[in-house]
Amino acid sequence: MHQYTRQSMIVVSVANGILLFGYGLSLPFFTLYLITREHLSPAVAGLVVALAGLSRCVSSAISGELADAFGRKNVMMWGLFSQILAMFALGLCIELNAGPAWVLTTYFLTTFLGAFFRPVANAWVTDHTTGKNRVEAFGIIRVGLNIGWALGPAVGGFLVRYSYSVAFFLTAVLYGITILYVSRLVHDRKRVLAVKRKPSFVSTLLSLKDTRLAKICLYVVMITAVNSQLVVGLSVHCKQYLQMPEYYIGWFFTINGAVVVLLQVWATKWMAKHRLSTAMLIGCLLYAVGFGSVGFFGSFWLIGLGVFLAGVGELIVAPGEQTLVSNIARKETRGRYLGMLMVFYNFGSAAGFLLAGILSDTLSATWLALPWLVVGMIAVLAGLGFFSMRRVLTAAEDGKQTAPIPIKKDTIMLS
C-alpha cells in the first residue's frame, strides 16, 4: 500500500475509533437505563433496542445512495452533525426527565443517524484502495473501531453510575471532535457525478434465489443474534440477576474489544490455513461455549472468560461470513450480495436484542442458566449450518488454496 494511502486509512481508522469510543460511553448502557430508570421490562427494553437496530438497515441504504450522489465527505459531515444534535437532545431529555416518549424518539434518531458515517467511510476507503491492499485497509479500520470499543464502555460504566445524561453529552462532544477532525484531514477524490438510476430493490431481493446466499444469510442471522447478547442479554443478566455494578459490565465490553485488537492478526493467519466452513464451525462453537457458560457463573472473572471466548469466536466469524459471500458472488453481483449480507446482519442483531429480553423474562426465573443454554444452542446450529455449506462450495469458494503441482527436474516441457 502506498504511504499516502496507509496514512489516509489511519486517519479514517482514528475517526472511527473516536466515534465508537463515544458510542461506548453511553449507548451500550441505554438498555439498563430503560429498565432501571424508565422501569420497562427486559422484554420491552429489548424490543425498543431491536426496533432501533432495524432502522439502521434503512439508513445504511439511504446513506449509500446519498454518498454516490453528493460525495463521501459531504454525507459523512452531514451525518455527524445531525447525530451530534440528536445525541445532545437525548442527553437533555434524560437530564430533564422529559418522559419515555421523548427519550425513545431521540434514541431512535441517534440510532438511525448512526449509520450515516461508517458505511460511507467504508465507501471512501474503497475509493482510495485497490483490490490487493483493500484487506489491509479494512484491517486498519477494524483495529481502530475496536480500540474505541475497548475503551468507551470501560469509561462509560463509571460515568453512568453517576449520570446517564452526562454520558450522552460527552458522546455528543466526541462526535463534535470527530467532525472537526474529518473536515480537516479527510478529502474526497475528484468526484465523478453519479449516473441517475433507480435502485433495483426487486433484483436485490431476487438474489436470494441463490440458495447458497440464502443459507449463509440465515446462519448469519442466527450467529449475529448470539453476538448481540453482549449488549442486551449480558447487561440485563449481570445487572438484574447478579447485581453487578455498571462498570463491571463496561469491562466486559472492553474485554470483547481488546480481544479483537490484540488477536485479529493471529486469527487472520490461522484462517488462511483452514477451510472457511471449518473455521466458521470453530468460531460458532467458541461463541457457544463462551456465552453458553455465562448463566452458570456469578464471578466477574469467569463471566469475563466466557466473553473472551466469544470474542475469539467473533474474530473468526466476522471476516469469515463476508469472505464466504464474496467468494460465491460473481464480480458483477458482489456488491448486491454483500448488501444483502448487511441487511441480514442488522436483522440478526435486532432479533438478538429482542430475544435477550424475551429469554430473560420467560426463562431466567425457571433457571438462570437456561437462557444462555438456548443462546449456546443457536450458536451450535449456526456453526453446523456453516459447516454443511462445504457440500455446495468449491474448494476455492471454501477458502482452500490449491497447491501447485510440482514439476520434476527431469520432466521435458513441450510447447
mmCIF file of C-alpha atoms in Angstrom:
data_model
loop_
_atom_site.group_PDB
_atom_site.id
_atom_site.type_symbol
_atom_site.label_atom_id
_atom_site.label_comp_id
_atom_site.label_asym_id
_atom_site.label_seq_id
_atom_site.Cartn_x
_atom_site.Cartn_y
_atom_site.Cartn_z
ATOM 1 C CA MET A 1 0.000 0.000 0.000
ATOM 2 C CA HIS A 2 1.357 3.454 -0.874
ATOM 3 C CA GLN A 3 2.423 5.572 2.104
ATOM 4 C CA TYR A 4 -0.214 8.253 1.441
ATOM 5 C CA THR A 5 -2.955 5.621 1.305
ATOM 6 C CA ARG A 6 -1.848 3.972 4.542
ATOM 7 C CA GLN A 7 -1.805 7.346 6.308
ATOM 8 C CA SER A 8 -5.284 8.050 4.954
ATOM 9 C CA MET A 9 -6.548 4.727 6.290
ATOM 10 C CA ILE A 10 -5.073 5.556 9.695
ATOM 11 C CA VAL A 11 -6.925 8.881 9.619
ATOM 12 C CA VAL A 12 -10.242 7.143 8.936
ATOM 13 C CA SER A 13 -9.418 4.451 11.495
ATOM 14 C CA VAL A 14 -8.833 7.103 14.181
ATOM 15 C CA ALA A 15 -12.113 8.809 13.250
ATOM 16 C CA ASN A 16 -13.975 5.509 13.597
ATOM 17 C CA GLY A 17 -12.193 4.848 16.890
ATOM 18 C CA ILE A 18 -13.227 8.210 18.360
ATOM 19 C CA LEU A 19 -16.819 7.630 17.249
ATOM 20 C CA LEU A 20 -17.001 4.170 18.761
ATOM 21 C CA PHE A 21 -15.347 5.411 21.943
ATOM 22 C CA GLY A 22 -18.123 7.997 22.180
ATOM 23 C CA TYR A 23 -20.744 5.388 21.356
ATOM 24 C CA GLY A 24 -19.356 3.098 24.061
ATOM 25 C CA LEU A 25 -19.632 5.815 26.702
ATOM 26 C CA SER A 26 -23.404 5.802 26.608
ATOM 27 C CA LEU A 27 -25.445 3.744 24.143
ATOM 28 C CA PRO A 28 -24.491 0.224 25.355
ATOM 29 C CA PHE A 29 -25.981 1.209 28.736
ATOM 30 C CA PHE A 30 -29.264 2.501 27.311
ATOM 31 C CA THR A 31 -30.944 -0.854 27.963
ATOM 32 C CA LEU A 32 -30.044 -0.542 31.651
ATOM 33 C CA TYR A 33 -31.410 3.000 31.666
ATOM 34 C CA LEU A 34 -34.758 1.832 30.281
ATOM 35 C CA ILE A 35 -35.018 -0.914 32.898
ATOM 36 C CA THR A 36 -33.710 0.930 35.971
ATOM 37 C CA ARG A 37 -34.905 4.491 35.327
ATOM 38 C CA GLU A 38 -37.909 4.136 32.999
ATOM 39 C CA HIS A 39 -38.943 0.847 34.675
ATOM 40 C CA LEU A 40 -39.513 -1.068 31.441
ATOM 41 C CA SER A 41 -39.357 -4.857 31.497
ATOM 42 C CA PRO A 42 -36.336 -6.539 29.872
ATOM 43 C CA ALA A 43 -38.578 -7.798 27.048
ATOM 44 C CA VAL A 44 -39.885 -4.304 26.267
ATOM 45 C CA ALA A 45 -36.409 -2.795 26.558
ATOM 46 C CA GLY A 46 -35.096 -5.470 24.180
ATOM 47 C CA LEU A 47 -37.920 -4.680 21.734
ATOM 48 C CA VAL A 48 -37.003 -0.981 21.791
ATOM 49 C CA VAL A 49 -33.350 -1.690 21.023
ATOM 50 C CA ALA A 50 -34.344 -4.239 18.363
ATOM 51 C CA LEU A 51 -36.605 -1.781 16.524
ATOM 52 C CA ALA A 52 -33.909 0.863 16.681
ATOM 53 C CA GLY A 53 -31.473 -1.640 15.224
ATOM 54 C CA LEU A 54 -33.819 -2.374 12.324
ATOM 55 C CA SER A 55 -33.862 1.321 11.464
ATOM 56 C CA ARG A 56 -30.152 1.070 10.678
ATOM 57 C CA CYS A 57 -30.955 -1.230 7.752
ATOM 58 C CA VAL A 58 -32.903 1.598 6.149
ATOM 59 C CA SER A 59 -30.424 4.369 6.965
ATOM 60 C CA SER A 60 -27.478 2.327 5.676
ATOM 61 C CA ALA A 61 -29.153 2.041 2.280
ATOM 62 C CA ILE A 62 -30.070 5.749 2.246
ATOM 63 C CA SER A 63 -26.576 6.883 3.204
ATOM 64 C CA GLY A 64 -25.047 4.828 0.411
ATOM 65 C CA GLU A 65 -27.274 6.402 -2.216
ATOM 66 C CA LEU A 66 -26.593 9.912 -0.874
ATOM 67 C CA ALA A 67 -22.846 9.282 -0.856
ATOM 68 C CA ASP A 68 -22.915 8.315 -4.529
ATOM 69 C CA ALA A 69 -24.885 11.440 -5.425
ATOM 70 C CA PHE A 70 -23.290 14.093 -3.196
ATOM 71 C CA GLY A 71 -19.828 12.749 -2.314
ATOM 72 C CA ARG A 72 -18.492 10.712 0.599
ATOM 73 C CA LYS A 73 -17.180 13.543 2.753
ATOM 74 C CA ASN A 74 -20.364 15.634 2.437
ATOM 75 C CA VAL A 75 -22.521 12.766 3.696
ATOM 76 C CA MET A 76 -20.078 11.895 6.486
ATOM 77 C CA MET A 77 -20.097 15.523 7.677
ATOM 78 C CA TRP A 78 -23.882 15.868 7.467
ATOM 79 C CA GLY A 79 -24.397 12.555 9.248
ATOM 80 C CA LEU A 80 -22.038 13.501 12.065
ATOM 81 C CA PHE A 81 -23.577 16.942 12.535
ATOM 82 C CA SER A 82 -27.129 15.611 12.656
ATOM 83 C CA GLN A 83 -26.102 12.867 15.073
ATOM 84 C CA ILE A 84 -24.493 15.420 17.400
ATOM 85 C CA LEU A 85 -27.830 17.238 17.606
ATOM 86 C CA ALA A 86 -29.748 14.011 18.211
ATOM 87 C CA MET A 87 -27.309 12.777 20.876
ATOM 88 C CA PHE A 88 -27.385 16.101 22.716
ATOM 89 C CA ALA A 89 -31.199 16.059 22.569
ATOM 90 C CA LEU A 90 -31.244 12.542 24.054
ATOM 91 C CA GLY A 91 -28.990 13.612 26.919
ATOM 92 C CA LEU A 92 -31.178 16.649 27.518
ATOM 93 C CA CYS A 93 -34.356 14.566 27.625
ATOM 94 C CA ILE A 94 -32.767 12.265 30.194
ATOM 95 C CA GLU A 95 -31.488 15.180 32.287
ATOM 96 C CA LEU A 96 -34.877 16.932 32.301
ATOM 97 C CA ASN A 97 -36.875 13.726 32.879
ATOM 98 C CA ALA A 98 -38.850 14.517 29.759
ATOM 99 C CA GLY A 99 -40.642 11.167 29.779
ATOM 100 C CA PRO A 100 -40.355 7.899 27.853
ATOM 101 C CA ALA A 101 -41.874 9.227 24.621
ATOM 102 C CA TRP A 102 -39.238 11.955 24.196
ATOM 103 C CA VAL A 103 -36.406 9.714 25.313
ATOM 104 C CA LEU A 104 -37.364 6.953 22.872
ATOM 105 C CA THR A 105 -37.885 9.392 19.989
ATOM 106 C CA THR A 106 -34.434 10.923 20.388
ATOM 107 C CA TYR A 107 -32.907 7.475 20.894
ATOM 108 C CA PHE A 108 -34.376 6.260 17.601
ATOM 109 C CA LEU A 109 -32.961 9.343 15.897
ATOM 110 C CA THR A 110 -29.462 8.704 17.237
ATOM 111 C CA THR A 111 -29.613 5.077 16.111
ATOM 112 C CA PHE A 112 -30.974 5.896 12.662
ATOM 113 C CA LEU A 113 -28.412 8.639 12.071
ATOM 114 C CA GLY A 114 -25.615 6.469 13.436
ATOM 115 C CA ALA A 115 -25.464 4.549 10.140
ATOM 116 C CA PHE A 116 -24.618 7.664 8.144
ATOM 117 C CA PHE A 117 -20.896 7.574 8.838
ATOM 118 C CA ARG A 118 -19.422 4.078 8.839
ATOM 119 C CA PRO A 119 -20.952 2.744 5.575
ATOM 120 C CA VAL A 120 -19.951 5.953 3.788
ATOM 121 C CA ALA A 121 -16.470 5.830 5.337
ATOM 122 C CA ASN A 122 -16.151 2.267 4.023
ATOM 123 C CA ALA A 123 -17.097 3.528 0.552
ATOM 124 C CA TRP A 124 -14.404 6.200 0.899
ATOM 125 C CA VAL A 125 -11.885 3.503 1.787
ATOM 126 C CA THR A 126 -12.891 1.545 -1.321
ATOM 127 C CA ASP A 127 -12.390 4.669 -3.465
ATOM 128 C CA HIS A 128 -8.837 5.069 -2.191
ATOM 129 C CA THR A 129 -7.642 1.464 -2.361
ATOM 130 C CA THR A 130 -7.181 -1.302 -4.880
ATOM 131 C CA GLY A 131 -8.058 -4.967 -4.589
ATOM 132 C CA LYS A 132 -4.636 -6.046 -3.366
ATOM 133 C CA ASN A 133 -4.426 -3.527 -0.499
ATOM 134 C CA ARG A 134 -8.098 -3.303 0.464
ATOM 135 C CA VAL A 135 -7.841 -6.124 3.005
ATOM 136 C CA GLU A 136 -5.022 -4.300 4.767
ATOM 137 C CA ALA A 137 -7.026 -1.073 4.721
ATOM 138 C CA PHE A 138 -10.122 -2.595 6.283
ATOM 139 C CA GLY A 139 -7.890 -4.346 8.822
ATOM 140 C CA ILE A 140 -6.574 -0.938 9.890
ATOM 141 C CA ILE A 141 -10.157 0.362 10.167
ATOM 142 C CA ARG A 142 -11.227 -2.664 12.244
ATOM 143 C CA VAL A 143 -8.402 -2.148 14.740
ATOM 144 C CA GLY A 144 -9.403 1.499 15.208
ATOM 145 C CA LEU A 145 -13.023 0.537 15.758
ATOM 146 C CA ASN A 146 -12.169 -1.998 18.397
ATOM 147 C CA ILE A 147 -9.748 0.234 20.263
ATOM 148 C CA GLY A 148 -12.654 2.650 20.625
ATOM 149 C CA TRP A 149 -14.956 -0.202 21.659
ATOM 150 C CA ALA A 150 -12.405 -1.461 24.193
ATOM 151 C CA LEU A 151 -12.056 1.947 25.896
ATOM 152 C CA GLY A 152 -15.520 3.515 25.612
ATOM 153 C CA PRO A 153 -17.633 1.109 27.668
ATOM 154 C CA ALA A 154 -14.971 0.881 30.392
ATOM 155 C CA VAL A 155 -15.192 4.638 30.916
ATOM 156 C CA GLY A 156 -18.956 4.696 30.340
ATOM 157 C CA GLY A 157 -19.516 2.081 33.036
ATOM 158 C CA PHE A 158 -18.166 4.545 35.599
ATOM 159 C CA LEU A 159 -19.997 7.554 34.141
ATOM 160 C CA VAL A 160 -23.493 6.054 34.163
ATOM 161 C CA ARG A 161 -23.167 5.196 37.850
ATOM 162 C CA TYR A 162 -23.498 8.927 38.465
ATOM 163 C CA SER A 163 -25.295 10.352 35.445
ATOM 164 C CA TYR A 164 -26.684 8.842 32.256
ATOM 165 C CA SER A 165 -27.220 12.301 30.760
ATOM 166 C CA VAL A 166 -23.557 13.304 31.197
ATOM 167 C CA ALA A 167 -22.521 10.151 29.328
ATOM 168 C CA PHE A 168 -24.683 11.153 26.353
ATOM 169 C CA PHE A 169 -23.464 14.759 26.465
ATOM 170 C CA LEU A 170 -19.862 13.558 26.347
ATOM 171 C CA THR A 171 -20.732 11.308 23.419
ATOM 172 C CA ALA A 172 -22.018 14.378 21.556
ATOM 173 C CA VAL A 173 -18.770 16.225 22.375
ATOM 174 C CA LEU A 174 -16.662 13.364 20.984
ATOM 175 C CA TYR A 175 -18.764 13.327 17.830
ATOM 176 C CA GLY A 176 -18.070 17.056 17.552
ATOM 177 C CA ILE A 177 -14.326 16.400 17.816
ATOM 178 C CA THR A 178 -14.676 13.799 15.059
ATOM 179 C CA ILE A 179 -16.415 16.214 12.690
ATOM 180 C CA LEU A 180 -13.588 18.749 13.122
ATOM 181 C CA TYR A 181 -11.013 16.014 12.590
ATOM 182 C CA VAL A 182 -12.703 14.670 9.456
ATOM 183 C CA SER A 183 -13.262 18.135 7.965
ATOM 184 C CA ARG A 184 -9.513 18.856 8.082
ATOM 185 C CA LEU A 185 -7.935 15.517 7.236
ATOM 186 C CA VAL A 186 -10.353 13.558 5.012
ATOM 187 C CA HIS A 187 -10.676 14.606 1.374
ATOM 188 C CA ASP A 188 -12.676 13.094 -1.467
ATOM 189 C CA ARG A 189 -11.068 12.245 -4.729
ATOM 190 C CA LYS A 190 -12.345 14.369 -7.593
ATOM 191 C CA ARG A 191 -15.931 13.232 -7.710
ATOM 192 C CA VAL A 192 -17.492 11.907 -10.863
ATOM 193 C CA LEU A 193 -21.166 12.797 -11.000
ATOM 194 C CA ALA A 194 -23.284 9.729 -10.468
ATOM 195 C CA VAL A 195 -25.409 8.414 -13.297
ATOM 196 C CA LYS A 196 -29.053 8.818 -12.367
ATOM 197 C CA ARG A 197 -30.674 5.477 -11.822
ATOM 198 C CA LYS A 198 -33.412 3.843 -9.855
ATOM 199 C CA PRO A 199 -32.284 1.358 -7.212
ATOM 200 C CA SER A 200 -33.428 -2.136 -8.123
ATOM 201 C CA PHE A 201 -34.677 -3.428 -4.793
ATOM 202 C CA VAL A 202 -36.553 -6.205 -6.589
ATOM 203 C CA SER A 203 -33.322 -7.525 -8.107
ATOM 204 C CA THR A 204 -31.659 -7.310 -4.717
ATOM 205 C CA LEU A 205 -34.364 -9.447 -3.116
ATOM 206 C CA LEU A 206 -34.290 -11.888 -6.029
ATOM 207 C CA SER A 207 -30.624 -12.530 -5.291
ATOM 208 C CA LEU A 208 -31.892 -14.802 -2.506
ATOM 209 C CA LYS A 209 -32.913 -17.230 -5.246
ATOM 210 C CA ASP A 210 -29.285 -18.272 -4.957
ATOM 211 C CA THR A 211 -29.872 -20.888 -2.261
ATOM 212 C CA ARG A 212 -26.275 -20.693 -1.111
ATOM 213 C CA LEU A 213 -26.614 -16.987 -0.360
ATOM 214 C CA ALA A 214 -29.971 -17.579 1.332
ATOM 215 C CA LYS A 215 -28.481 -20.262 3.593
ATOM 216 C CA ILE A 216 -25.474 -18.137 4.535
ATOM 217 C CA CYS A 217 -27.785 -15.228 5.356
ATOM 218 C CA LEU A 218 -29.893 -17.498 7.591
ATOM 219 C CA TYR A 219 -26.835 -18.671 9.509
ATOM 220 C CA VAL A 220 -25.613 -15.066 9.765
ATOM 221 C CA VAL A 221 -28.934 -14.069 11.364
ATOM 222 C CA MET A 222 -28.500 -16.852 13.915
ATOM 223 C CA ILE A 223 -24.898 -16.129 14.907
ATOM 224 C CA THR A 224 -25.425 -12.353 14.890
ATOM 225 C CA ALA A 225 -28.354 -12.820 17.270
ATOM 226 C CA VAL A 226 -25.933 -14.703 19.523
ATOM 227 C CA ASN A 227 -23.275 -11.997 19.227
ATOM 228 C CA SER A 228 -25.758 -9.255 20.171
ATOM 229 C CA GLN A 229 -26.325 -10.877 23.575
ATOM 230 C CA LEU A 230 -23.208 -8.996 24.691
ATOM 231 C CA VAL A 231 -25.073 -5.667 24.548
ATOM 232 C CA VAL A 232 -28.523 -6.529 25.925
ATOM 233 C CA GLY A 233 -28.554 -10.065 27.331
ATOM 234 C CA LEU A 234 -25.329 -9.803 29.302
ATOM 235 C CA SER A 235 -26.174 -6.318 30.608
ATOM 236 C CA VAL A 236 -29.584 -7.413 31.874
ATOM 237 C CA HIS A 237 -28.263 -10.679 33.321
ATOM 238 C CA CYS A 238 -25.383 -9.073 35.228
ATOM 239 C CA LYS A 239 -27.320 -6.069 36.500
ATOM 240 C CA GLN A 240 -30.756 -7.520 37.230
ATOM 241 C CA TYR A 241 -29.871 -11.011 38.422
ATOM 242 C CA LEU A 242 -26.279 -10.750 39.681
ATOM 243 C CA GLN A 243 -26.480 -7.117 40.916
ATOM 244 C CA MET A 244 -23.121 -6.312 39.360
ATOM 245 C CA PRO A 245 -22.208 -2.594 39.094
ATOM 246 C CA GLU A 246 -22.356 -0.905 35.697
ATOM 247 C CA TYR A 247 -18.586 -0.562 35.449
ATOM 248 C CA TYR A 248 -18.257 -4.359 35.580
ATOM 249 C CA ILE A 249 -20.489 -4.522 32.518
ATOM 250 C CA GLY A 250 -18.349 -1.860 30.867
ATOM 251 C CA TRP A 251 -15.284 -4.022 31.431
ATOM 252 C CA PHE A 252 -16.977 -6.954 29.679
ATOM 253 C CA PHE A 253 -17.392 -4.733 26.613
ATOM 254 C CA THR A 254 -13.751 -3.739 26.959
ATOM 255 C CA ILE A 255 -12.627 -7.378 27.068
ATOM 256 C CA ASN A 256 -14.554 -8.013 23.860
ATOM 257 C CA GLY A 257 -12.937 -5.067 22.092
ATOM 258 C CA ALA A 258 -9.444 -5.847 23.393
ATOM 259 C CA VAL A 259 -9.635 -9.399 22.045
ATOM 260 C CA VAL A 260 -10.132 -8.055 18.530
ATOM 261 C CA VAL A 261 -7.330 -5.507 18.811
ATOM 262 C CA LEU A 262 -4.794 -7.985 20.185
ATOM 263 C CA LEU A 263 -5.661 -11.182 18.309
ATOM 264 C CA GLN A 264 -7.132 -10.144 14.927
ATOM 265 C CA VAL A 265 -3.829 -10.616 13.059
ATOM 266 C CA TRP A 266 -3.364 -14.084 14.589
ATOM 267 C CA ALA A 267 -6.928 -15.075 13.690
ATOM 268 C CA THR A 268 -6.481 -13.952 10.081
ATOM 269 C CA LYS A 269 -3.292 -16.020 9.694
ATOM 270 C CA TRP A 270 -4.965 -19.043 11.294
ATOM 271 C CA MET A 271 -7.982 -18.803 8.981
ATOM 272 C CA ALA A 272 -5.716 -18.757 5.936
ATOM 273 C CA LYS A 273 -4.675 -22.333 6.780
ATOM 274 C CA HIS A 274 -8.189 -23.783 7.046
ATOM 275 C CA ARG A 275 -11.354 -24.093 5.009
ATOM 276 C CA LEU A 276 -13.834 -21.309 5.738
ATOM 277 C CA SER A 277 -16.569 -23.808 6.593
ATOM 278 C CA THR A 278 -14.307 -25.417 9.211
ATOM 279 C CA ALA A 279 -13.208 -22.069 10.626
ATOM 280 C CA MET A 280 -16.810 -20.862 10.870
ATOM 281 C CA LEU A 281 -17.813 -24.009 12.760
ATOM 282 C CA ILE A 282 -14.993 -23.489 15.260
ATOM 283 C CA GLY A 283 -15.851 -19.793 15.628
ATOM 284 C CA CYS A 284 -19.510 -20.588 16.323
ATOM 285 C CA LEU A 285 -18.534 -23.273 18.853
ATOM 286 C CA LEU A 286 -16.386 -20.712 20.681
ATOM 287 C CA TYR A 287 -19.455 -18.472 20.790
ATOM 288 C CA ALA A 288 -21.479 -21.397 22.157
ATOM 289 C CA VAL A 289 -19.005 -22.163 24.938
ATOM 290 C CA GLY A 290 -18.386 -18.504 25.763
ATOM 291 C CA PHE A 291 -21.970 -17.277 26.014
ATOM 292 C CA GLY A 292 -23.493 -20.669 26.844
ATOM 293 C CA SER A 293 -21.495 -20.790 30.073
ATOM 294 C CA VAL A 294 -22.456 -17.311 31.338
ATOM 295 C CA GLY A 295 -25.524 -18.489 33.223
ATOM 296 C CA PHE A 296 -23.507 -20.917 35.339
ATOM 297 C CA PHE A 297 -21.216 -18.277 36.819
ATOM 298 C CA GLY A 298 -21.615 -15.394 39.255
ATOM 299 C CA SER A 299 -17.982 -14.320 39.210
ATOM 300 C CA PHE A 300 -16.719 -11.344 37.179
ATOM 301 C CA TRP A 301 -13.624 -13.291 36.122
ATOM 302 C CA LEU A 302 -15.443 -16.413 34.982
ATOM 303 C CA ILE A 303 -18.009 -14.416 33.014
ATOM 304 C CA GLY A 304 -15.111 -12.403 31.617
ATOM 305 C CA LEU A 305 -13.546 -15.668 30.423
ATOM 306 C CA GLY A 306 -16.797 -16.502 28.630
ATOM 307 C CA VAL A 307 -16.791 -13.062 26.979
ATOM 308 C CA PHE A 308 -13.160 -13.640 25.945
ATOM 309 C CA LEU A 309 -14.007 -16.962 24.259
ATOM 310 C CA ALA A 310 -16.975 -15.401 22.469
ATOM 311 C CA GLY A 311 -14.682 -12.585 21.348
ATOM 312 C CA VAL A 312 -12.276 -15.093 19.797
ATOM 313 C CA GLY A 313 -15.271 -16.609 18.016
ATOM 314 C CA GLU A 314 -16.104 -13.153 16.660
ATOM 315 C CA LEU A 315 -12.569 -12.780 15.276
ATOM 316 C CA ILE A 316 -13.224 -15.816 13.103
ATOM 317 C CA VAL A 317 -16.895 -15.440 12.229
ATOM 318 C CA ALA A 318 -16.984 -11.744 11.304
ATOM 319 C CA PRO A 319 -14.415 -11.859 8.459
ATOM 320 C CA GLY A 320 -15.428 -15.398 7.535
ATOM 321 C CA GLU A 321 -19.037 -14.583 6.685
ATOM 322 C CA GLN A 322 -18.015 -11.633 4.489
ATOM 323 C CA THR A 323 -15.421 -13.733 2.689
ATOM 324 C CA LEU A 324 -17.889 -16.564 2.065
ATOM 325 C CA VAL A 325 -20.416 -14.232 0.461
ATOM 326 C CA SER A 326 -17.719 -12.517 -1.617
ATOM 327 C CA ASN A 327 -16.461 -15.890 -2.852
ATOM 328 C CA ILE A 328 -19.829 -17.155 -4.093
ATOM 329 C CA ALA A 329 -20.772 -13.898 -5.805
ATOM 330 C CA ARG A 330 -19.960 -13.102 -9.404
ATOM 331 C CA LYS A 331 -17.931 -9.964 -9.919
ATOM 332 C CA GLU A 332 -20.968 -8.057 -11.189
ATOM 333 C CA THR A 333 -23.151 -9.087 -8.206
ATOM 334 C CA ARG A 334 -20.601 -8.810 -5.391
ATOM 335 C CA GLY A 335 -21.955 -5.504 -4.085
ATOM 336 C CA ARG A 336 -25.534 -6.754 -4.184
ATOM 337 C CA TYR A 337 -24.652 -9.954 -2.321
ATOM 338 C CA LEU A 338 -22.675 -8.092 0.336
ATOM 339 C CA GLY A 339 -25.561 -5.637 0.647
ATOM 340 C CA MET A 340 -27.946 -8.488 1.396
ATOM 341 C CA LEU A 341 -25.468 -9.797 3.956
ATOM 342 C CA MET A 342 -25.572 -6.421 5.741
ATOM 343 C CA VAL A 343 -29.390 -6.428 5.763
ATOM 344 C CA PHE A 344 -29.480 -9.839 7.425
ATOM 345 C CA TYR A 345 -26.650 -8.898 9.781
ATOM 346 C CA ASN A 346 -28.658 -5.921 11.045
ATOM 347 C CA PHE A 347 -31.797 -8.038 11.209
ATOM 348 C CA GLY A 348 -29.973 -10.675 13.249
ATOM 349 C CA SER A 349 -28.670 -8.025 15.613
ATOM 350 C CA ALA A 350 -32.170 -6.632 16.136
ATOM 351 C CA ALA A 351 -33.588 -10.142 16.595
ATOM 352 C CA GLY A 352 -30.910 -10.849 19.183
ATOM 353 C CA PHE A 353 -31.801 -7.741 21.189
ATOM 354 C CA LEU A 354 -35.444 -8.800 21.230
ATOM 355 C CA LEU A 355 -34.549 -12.418 22.030
ATOM 356 C CA ALA A 356 -32.450 -11.310 25.004
ATOM 357 C CA GLY A 357 -35.394 -9.569 26.645
ATOM 358 C CA ILE A 358 -37.817 -12.416 25.957
ATOM 359 C CA LEU A 359 -35.451 -15.094 27.280
ATOM 360 C CA SER A 360 -34.738 -13.044 30.390
ATOM 361 C CA ASP A 361 -38.434 -12.530 31.143
ATOM 362 C CA THR A 362 -39.581 -16.086 30.430
ATOM 363 C CA LEU A 363 -36.715 -18.442 31.304
ATOM 364 C CA SER A 364 -34.448 -16.814 33.890
ATOM 365 C CA ALA A 365 -36.949 -17.314 36.699
ATOM 366 C CA THR A 366 -37.015 -21.064 35.955
ATOM 367 C CA TRP A 367 -33.251 -21.492 35.816
ATOM 368 C CA LEU A 368 -30.737 -18.664 35.461
ATOM 369 C CA ALA A 369 -28.582 -20.684 33.075
ATOM 370 C CA LEU A 370 -31.440 -21.656 30.750
ATOM 371 C CA PRO A 371 -31.470 -18.520 28.525
ATOM 372 C CA TRP A 372 -27.735 -18.870 27.954
ATOM 373 C CA LEU A 373 -28.037 -22.545 27.081
ATOM 374 C CA VAL A 374 -30.590 -21.550 24.427
ATOM 375 C CA VAL A 375 -28.146 -18.947 23.105
ATOM 376 C CA GLY A 376 -25.365 -21.541 23.036
ATOM 377 C CA MET A 377 -27.554 -23.997 21.146
ATOM 378 C CA ILE A 378 -28.345 -21.354 18.499
ATOM 379 C CA ALA A 379 -24.594 -20.827 18.050
ATOM 380 C CA VAL A 380 -24.036 -24.567 17.614
ATOM 381 C CA LEU A 381 -26.803 -24.803 14.995
ATOM 382 C CA ALA A 382 -25.333 -21.832 13.112
ATOM 383 C CA GLY A 383 -21.910 -23.486 13.162
ATOM 384 C CA LEU A 384 -23.290 -26.759 11.828
ATOM 385 C CA GLY A 385 -25.080 -24.795 9.124
ATOM 386 C CA PHE A 386 -21.888 -23.077 8.008
ATOM 387 C CA PHE A 387 -20.033 -26.404 8.091
ATOM 388 C CA SER A 388 -22.697 -28.019 5.892
ATOM 389 C CA MET A 389 -22.001 -25.392 3.218
ATOM 390 C CA ARG A 390 -18.822 -27.248 2.220
ATOM 391 C CA ARG A 391 -21.063 -29.665 0.273
ATOM 392 C CA VAL A 392 -22.128 -26.881 -2.092
ATOM 393 C CA LEU A 393 -18.921 -24.836 -2.205
ATOM 394 C CA THR A 394 -15.960 -25.368 -4.469
ATOM 395 C CA ALA A 395 -12.560 -25.679 -2.807
ATOM 396 C CA ALA A 396 -11.706 -22.115 -3.843
ATOM 397 C CA GLU A 397 -15.021 -20.747 -2.565
ATOM 398 C CA ASP A 398 -14.394 -22.512 0.737
ATOM 399 C CA GLY A 399 -11.034 -20.786 1.054
ATOM 400 C CA LYS A 400 -8.898 -23.836 0.324
ATOM 401 C CA GLN A 401 -5.754 -22.880 -1.561
ATOM 402 C CA THR A 402 -4.870 -25.448 -4.176
ATOM 403 C CA ALA A 403 -1.170 -26.218 -4.089
ATOM 404 C CA PRO A 404 0.619 -26.069 -7.449
ATOM 405 C CA ILE A 405 1.628 -29.416 -8.985
ATOM 406 C CA PRO A 406 5.375 -29.884 -8.527
ATOM 407 C CA ILE A 407 7.399 -30.291 -11.715
ATOM 408 C CA LYS A 408 10.127 -32.902 -11.677
ATOM 409 C CA LYS A 409 13.534 -31.756 -12.795
ATOM 410 C CA ASP A 410 13.744 -34.405 -15.489
ATOM 411 C CA THR A 411 10.350 -33.568 -16.992
ATOM 412 C CA ILE A 412 10.590 -32.337 -20.619
ATOM 413 C CA MET A 413 8.206 -29.424 -21.314
ATOM 414 C CA LEU A 414 6.779 -29.359 -24.842
ATOM 415 C CA SER A 415 5.382 -26.209 -26.343
#
